[in-house]
Every structure is written in C-alpha cells, then in structure tokens.
PDB file of C-alpha atoms in Angstrom:
ATOM      1  CA  MET A   1     -32.242  20.237  23.546  1.00  0.00           C
ATOM      2  CA  THR A   2     -31.209  22.137  20.408  1.00  0.00           C
ATOM      3  CA  LEU A   3     -27.925  21.609  18.588  1.00  0.00           C
ATOM      4  CA  LYS A   4     -26.459  24.473  16.605  1.00  0.00           C
ATOM      5  CA  LEU A   5     -24.242  23.670  13.639  1.00  0.00           C
ATOM      6  CA  ASN A   6     -22.513  26.144  11.335  1.00  0.00           C
ATOM      7  CA  GLY A   7     -23.831  26.253   7.808  1.00  0.00           C
ATOM      8  CA  SER A   8     -26.758  28.600   7.166  1.00  0.00           C
ATOM      9  CA  SER A   9     -26.560  32.265   6.199  1.00  0.00           C
ATOM     10  CA  SER A  10     -27.328  33.121   9.819  1.00  0.00           C
ATOM     11  CA  GLY A  11     -24.364  30.970  10.864  1.00  0.00           C
ATOM     12  CA  HIS A  12     -26.462  28.238  12.498  1.00  0.00           C
ATOM     13  CA  VAL A  13     -28.774  25.388  11.621  1.00  0.00           C
ATOM     14  CA  ASN A  14     -31.082  24.392  14.447  1.00  0.00           C
ATOM     15  CA  LEU A  15     -31.824  20.710  14.855  1.00  0.00           C
ATOM     16  CA  ASP A  16     -34.152  19.294  17.445  1.00  0.00           C
ATOM     17  CA  ALA A  17     -32.405  16.441  19.248  1.00  0.00           C
ATOM     18  CA  LYS A  18     -33.155  14.386  22.287  1.00  0.00           C
ATOM     19  CA  ALA A  19     -30.552  13.488  24.900  1.00  0.00           C
ATOM     20  CA  THR A  20     -30.996  10.300  26.873  1.00  0.00           C
ATOM     21  CA  ALA A  21     -29.466  10.681  30.321  1.00  0.00           C
ATOM     22  CA  ALA A  22     -29.214   6.927  30.927  1.00  0.00           C
ATOM     23  CA  ASN A  23     -26.575   6.354  28.243  1.00  0.00           C
ATOM     24  CA  ASN A  24     -25.525   9.922  27.333  1.00  0.00           C
ATOM     25  CA  THR A  25     -26.761   9.513  23.768  1.00  0.00           C
ATOM     26  CA  ILE A  26     -27.761  12.388  21.491  1.00  0.00           C
ATOM     27  CA  THR A  27     -30.248  11.343  18.811  1.00  0.00           C
ATOM     28  CA  LEU A  28     -31.432  13.264  15.738  1.00  0.00           C
ATOM     29  CA  PRO A  29     -34.865  11.819  14.952  1.00  0.00           C
ATOM     30  CA  ASP A  30     -36.147  10.964  11.499  1.00  0.00           C
ATOM     31  CA  THR A  31     -39.924  10.984  11.942  1.00  0.00           C
ATOM     32  CA  ALA A  32     -40.555   8.949   8.805  1.00  0.00           C
ATOM     33  CA  ASN A  33     -38.048   6.154   9.410  1.00  0.00           C
ATOM     34  CA  GLY A  34     -37.170   6.219  13.108  1.00  0.00           C
ATOM     35  CA  GLU A  35     -33.765   7.158  14.434  1.00  0.00           C
ATOM     36  CA  LEU A  36     -31.551   8.975  11.908  1.00  0.00           C
ATOM     37  CA  VAL A  37     -28.293   9.554  13.801  1.00  0.00           C
ATOM     38  CA  ALA A  38     -27.200   8.744  17.335  1.00  0.00           C
ATOM     39  CA  ALA A  39     -23.916   9.810  18.932  1.00  0.00           C
ATOM     40  CA  ASP A  40     -23.117   8.083  22.206  1.00  0.00           C
ATOM     41  CA  SER A  41     -20.705   8.746  25.062  1.00  0.00           C
ATOM     42  CA  SER A  42     -18.208   6.182  23.754  1.00  0.00           C
ATOM     43  CA  GLY A  43     -17.635   8.379  20.704  1.00  0.00           C
ATOM     44  CA  HIS A  44     -19.535   6.186  18.252  1.00  0.00           C
ATOM     45  CA  ILE A  45     -21.827   7.639  15.625  1.00  0.00           C
ATOM     46  CA  ASN A  46     -24.645   5.207  14.840  1.00  0.00           C
ATOM     47  CA  LEU A  47     -26.642   5.383  11.602  1.00  0.00           C
ATOM     48  CA  ALA A  48     -29.615   3.276  10.608  1.00  0.00           C
ATOM     49  CA  ASP A  49     -29.119   0.697   7.833  1.00  0.00           C
ATOM     50  CA  GLY A  50     -29.197   2.204   4.366  1.00  0.00           C
ATOM     51  CA  LYS A  51     -28.039   5.658   5.513  1.00  0.00           C
ATOM     52  CA  GLU A  52     -24.836   7.118   4.061  1.00  0.00           C
ATOM     53  CA  ILE A  53     -21.877   9.044   5.418  1.00  0.00           C
ATOM     54  CA  LYS A  54     -20.782  11.571   2.784  1.00  0.00           C
ATOM     55  CA  LEU A  55     -17.488  13.428   2.996  1.00  0.00           C
ATOM     56  CA  GLY A  56     -16.043  16.164   0.801  1.00  0.00           C
ATOM     57  CA  THR A  57     -17.652  18.874  -1.276  1.00  0.00           C
ATOM     58  CA  GLY A  58     -20.447  17.199  -3.197  1.00  0.00           C
ATOM     59  CA  GLY A  59     -20.148  13.980  -1.188  1.00  0.00           C
ATOM     60  CA  ASP A  60     -17.082  12.711  -3.073  1.00  0.00           C
ATOM     61  CA  LEU A  61     -16.485   9.910  -0.544  1.00  0.00           C
ATOM     62  CA  THR A  62     -19.460   7.801   0.553  1.00  0.00           C
ATOM     63  CA  ILE A  63     -19.593   5.040   3.179  1.00  0.00           C
ATOM     64  CA  THR A  64     -22.756   2.915   3.189  1.00  0.00           C
ATOM     65  CA  HIS A  65     -24.032  -0.149   5.059  1.00  0.00           C
ATOM     66  CA  ASP A  66     -27.395  -1.675   4.117  1.00  0.00           C
ATOM     67  CA  GLY A  67     -27.659  -4.242   6.908  1.00  0.00           C
ATOM     68  CA  ALA A  68     -26.000  -7.016   4.896  1.00  0.00           C
ATOM     69  CA  ASN A  69     -23.230  -5.397   2.849  1.00  0.00           C
ATOM     70  CA  ALA A  70     -20.946  -2.371   3.163  1.00  0.00           C
ATOM     71  CA  SER A  71     -19.351  -0.189   0.511  1.00  0.00           C
ATOM     72  CA  ILE A  72     -16.950   2.720   0.239  1.00  0.00           C
ATOM     73  CA  SER A  73     -17.194   4.826  -2.903  1.00  0.00           C
ATOM     74  CA  ASN A  74     -14.709   7.512  -3.957  1.00  0.00           C
ATOM     75  CA  ASP A  75     -15.558   9.718  -6.947  1.00  0.00           C
ATOM     76  CA  THR A  76     -12.314  11.690  -7.150  1.00  0.00           C
ATOM     77  CA  GLY A  77      -8.643  10.789  -7.450  1.00  0.00           C
ATOM     78  CA  ALA A  78      -7.096   7.681  -5.916  1.00  0.00           C
ATOM     79  CA  PHE A  79      -8.458   5.848  -2.876  1.00  0.00           C
ATOM     80  CA  VAL A  80      -5.536   5.053  -0.550  1.00  0.00           C
ATOM     81  CA  ILE A  81      -5.470   2.790   2.519  1.00  0.00           C
ATOM     82  CA  GLN A  82      -2.453   3.478   4.731  1.00  0.00           C
ATOM     83  CA  ASP A  83      -0.757   1.796   7.666  1.00  0.00           C
ATOM     84  CA  SER A  84      -1.035   4.546  10.267  1.00  0.00           C
ATOM     85  CA  HIS A  85       1.859   3.157  12.338  1.00  0.00           C
ATOM     86  CA  ALA A  86       4.362   3.051   9.492  1.00  0.00           C
ATOM     87  CA  GLY A  87       2.914   5.979   7.548  1.00  0.00           C
ATOM     88  CA  ALA A  88       3.105   3.791   4.452  1.00  0.00           C
ATOM     89  CA  ASN A  89       0.566   3.166   1.718  1.00  0.00           C
ATOM     90  CA  ALA A  90      -0.850  -0.375   1.717  1.00  0.00           C
ATOM     91  CA  ILE A  91      -3.506  -0.338  -1.033  1.00  0.00           C
ATOM     92  CA  ILE A  92      -4.018   2.268  -3.759  1.00  0.00           C
ATOM     93  CA  VAL A  93      -7.107   2.132  -5.979  1.00  0.00           C
ATOM     94  CA  ARG A  94      -6.524   4.369  -9.010  1.00  0.00           C
ATOM     95  CA  LYS A  95      -9.609   6.032 -10.471  1.00  0.00           C
ATOM     96  CA  GLY A  96     -10.757   3.868 -13.390  1.00  0.00           C
ATOM     97  CA  ALA A  97      -7.494   1.935 -13.496  1.00  0.00           C
ATOM     98  CA  GLU A  98      -5.218  -0.416 -11.561  1.00  0.00           C
ATOM     99  CA  VAL A  99      -5.192  -1.487  -7.938  1.00  0.00           C
ATOM    100  CA  GLU A 100      -1.744  -1.501  -6.298  1.00  0.00           C
ATOM    101  CA  LEU A 101      -0.764  -3.630  -3.289  1.00  0.00           C
ATOM    102  CA  LEU A 102       2.230  -2.357  -1.370  1.00  0.00           C
ATOM    103  CA  HIS A 103       4.410  -3.752   1.410  1.00  0.00           C
ATOM    104  CA  ASN A 104       6.155  -1.108   3.525  1.00  0.00           C
ATOM    105  CA  ASN A 105       5.319   1.479   0.841  1.00  0.00           C
ATOM    106  CA  THR A 106       6.966  -0.662  -1.881  1.00  0.00           C
ATOM    107  CA  LEU A 107       4.913  -1.994  -4.794  1.00  0.00           C
ATOM    108  CA  SER A 108       4.337  -5.767  -4.472  1.00  0.00           C
ATOM    109  CA  CYS A 109       1.831  -6.272  -7.304  1.00  0.00           C
ATOM    110  CA  GLU A 110      -0.823  -4.464  -9.271  1.00  0.00           C
ATOM    111  CA  THR A 111      -3.767  -5.342 -11.438  1.00  0.00           C
ATOM    112  CA  SER A 112      -3.675  -4.702 -15.159  1.00  0.00           C
ATOM    113  CA  ALA A 113      -6.230  -5.033 -17.941  1.00  0.00           C
ATOM    114  CA  ASN A 114      -5.139  -8.658 -18.419  1.00  0.00           C
ATOM    115  CA  GLY A 115      -4.264  -9.848 -14.909  1.00  0.00           C
ATOM    116  CA  LEU A 116      -1.610  -9.248 -12.250  1.00  0.00           C
ATOM    117  CA  ALA A 117       1.762  -7.598 -12.742  1.00  0.00           C
ATOM    118  CA  PHE A 118       4.746  -7.776 -10.393  1.00  0.00           C
ATOM    119  CA  PRO A 119       7.727  -5.375 -10.130  1.00  0.00           C
ATOM    120  CA  SER A 120      10.029  -8.221 -11.240  1.00  0.00           C
ATOM    121  CA  GLY A 121       8.423  -7.986 -14.679  1.00  0.00           C
ATOM    122  CA  LYS A 122       6.681 -11.311 -14.195  1.00  0.00           C
ATOM    123  CA  GLY A 123       2.936 -11.512 -14.010  1.00  0.00           C
ATOM    124  CA  ILE A 124      -0.154 -13.582 -14.483  1.00  0.00           C
ATOM    125  CA  ASP A 125      -1.937 -12.959 -17.788  1.00  0.00           C
ATOM    126  CA  PHE A 126      -5.582 -13.993 -17.457  1.00  0.00           C
ATOM    127  CA  SER A 127      -6.430 -12.982 -21.026  1.00  0.00           C
ATOM    128  CA  ALA A 128      -4.554 -16.041 -22.350  1.00  0.00           C
ATOM    129  CA  THR A 129      -6.699 -18.534 -20.428  1.00  0.00           C
ATOM    130  CA  SER A 130      -9.933 -19.921 -21.745  1.00  0.00           C
ATOM    131  CA  GLY A 131     -13.223 -19.424 -19.960  1.00  0.00           C
ATOM    132  CA  SER A 132     -13.938 -23.142 -19.749  1.00  0.00           C
TER     133      SER A 132
END
C-alpha cells in the first residue's frame, strides 16, 4: 500500500506502508530501528520510545517519551493547559518566566523569582530561608 501526503513540489510524498488486516493497523517502517509509526483502527497513533511528535513550523512544540519519562517542550510564547469543558485556562507557563495556576480562569497563585505569590498580596518567599 502507498500513502500519499501533501508536501513535495509535485504535491505528494510517497511512503511505503504496510496494512495489517487483522487489526486494521497502518505501519510506516523504519528499517534501522523497527516500527516508526503505527496508526490503528481505534484512532491511536503509536510511536516507538525516543521518537518525537513535532508540531508547528520548525517543530515549536515537541512531545517526547523515552520509555521511562515524558516531556512537552514549547519554544514559542506561553504554554497553556485549558479545561475543555469550562473553556477556562488552568495552567499557564510563560516563556522564561512565571507559572500561573488558575481556578475557573481566575488566578490562584503564581511562581516568582523568590517563591509563590497569591492575588491577595500574600506569598511565600523562599529566598529568605536558609539552605540548611
């Protein structure tokens, strides 16, 4: 089977893939390291450990799992986690700066260079504590 994806100057990139009838899985082989990508009938996309999912022009957002740990890396702007039911922001990671925790889209606390800050003006200053 051949998959055709948009992208080349001719409008298509041809990839050799194998379809397994038993579980309706499409696999793109990586001859050096085994299976590269598998998409199954349940809608899951399966990648081998150590492979990355890159999104955005230049791969600005990367999702990686190495078999033991997982990471999400965002190289541009803020990284926002939202509650899809309420349409509200829950966590905002500002590029090179604070992390904000929100409840129902309202700021509950945020990190600062010295500790935690709360909207009430109170906070926890970790710079004043000793390391011992």
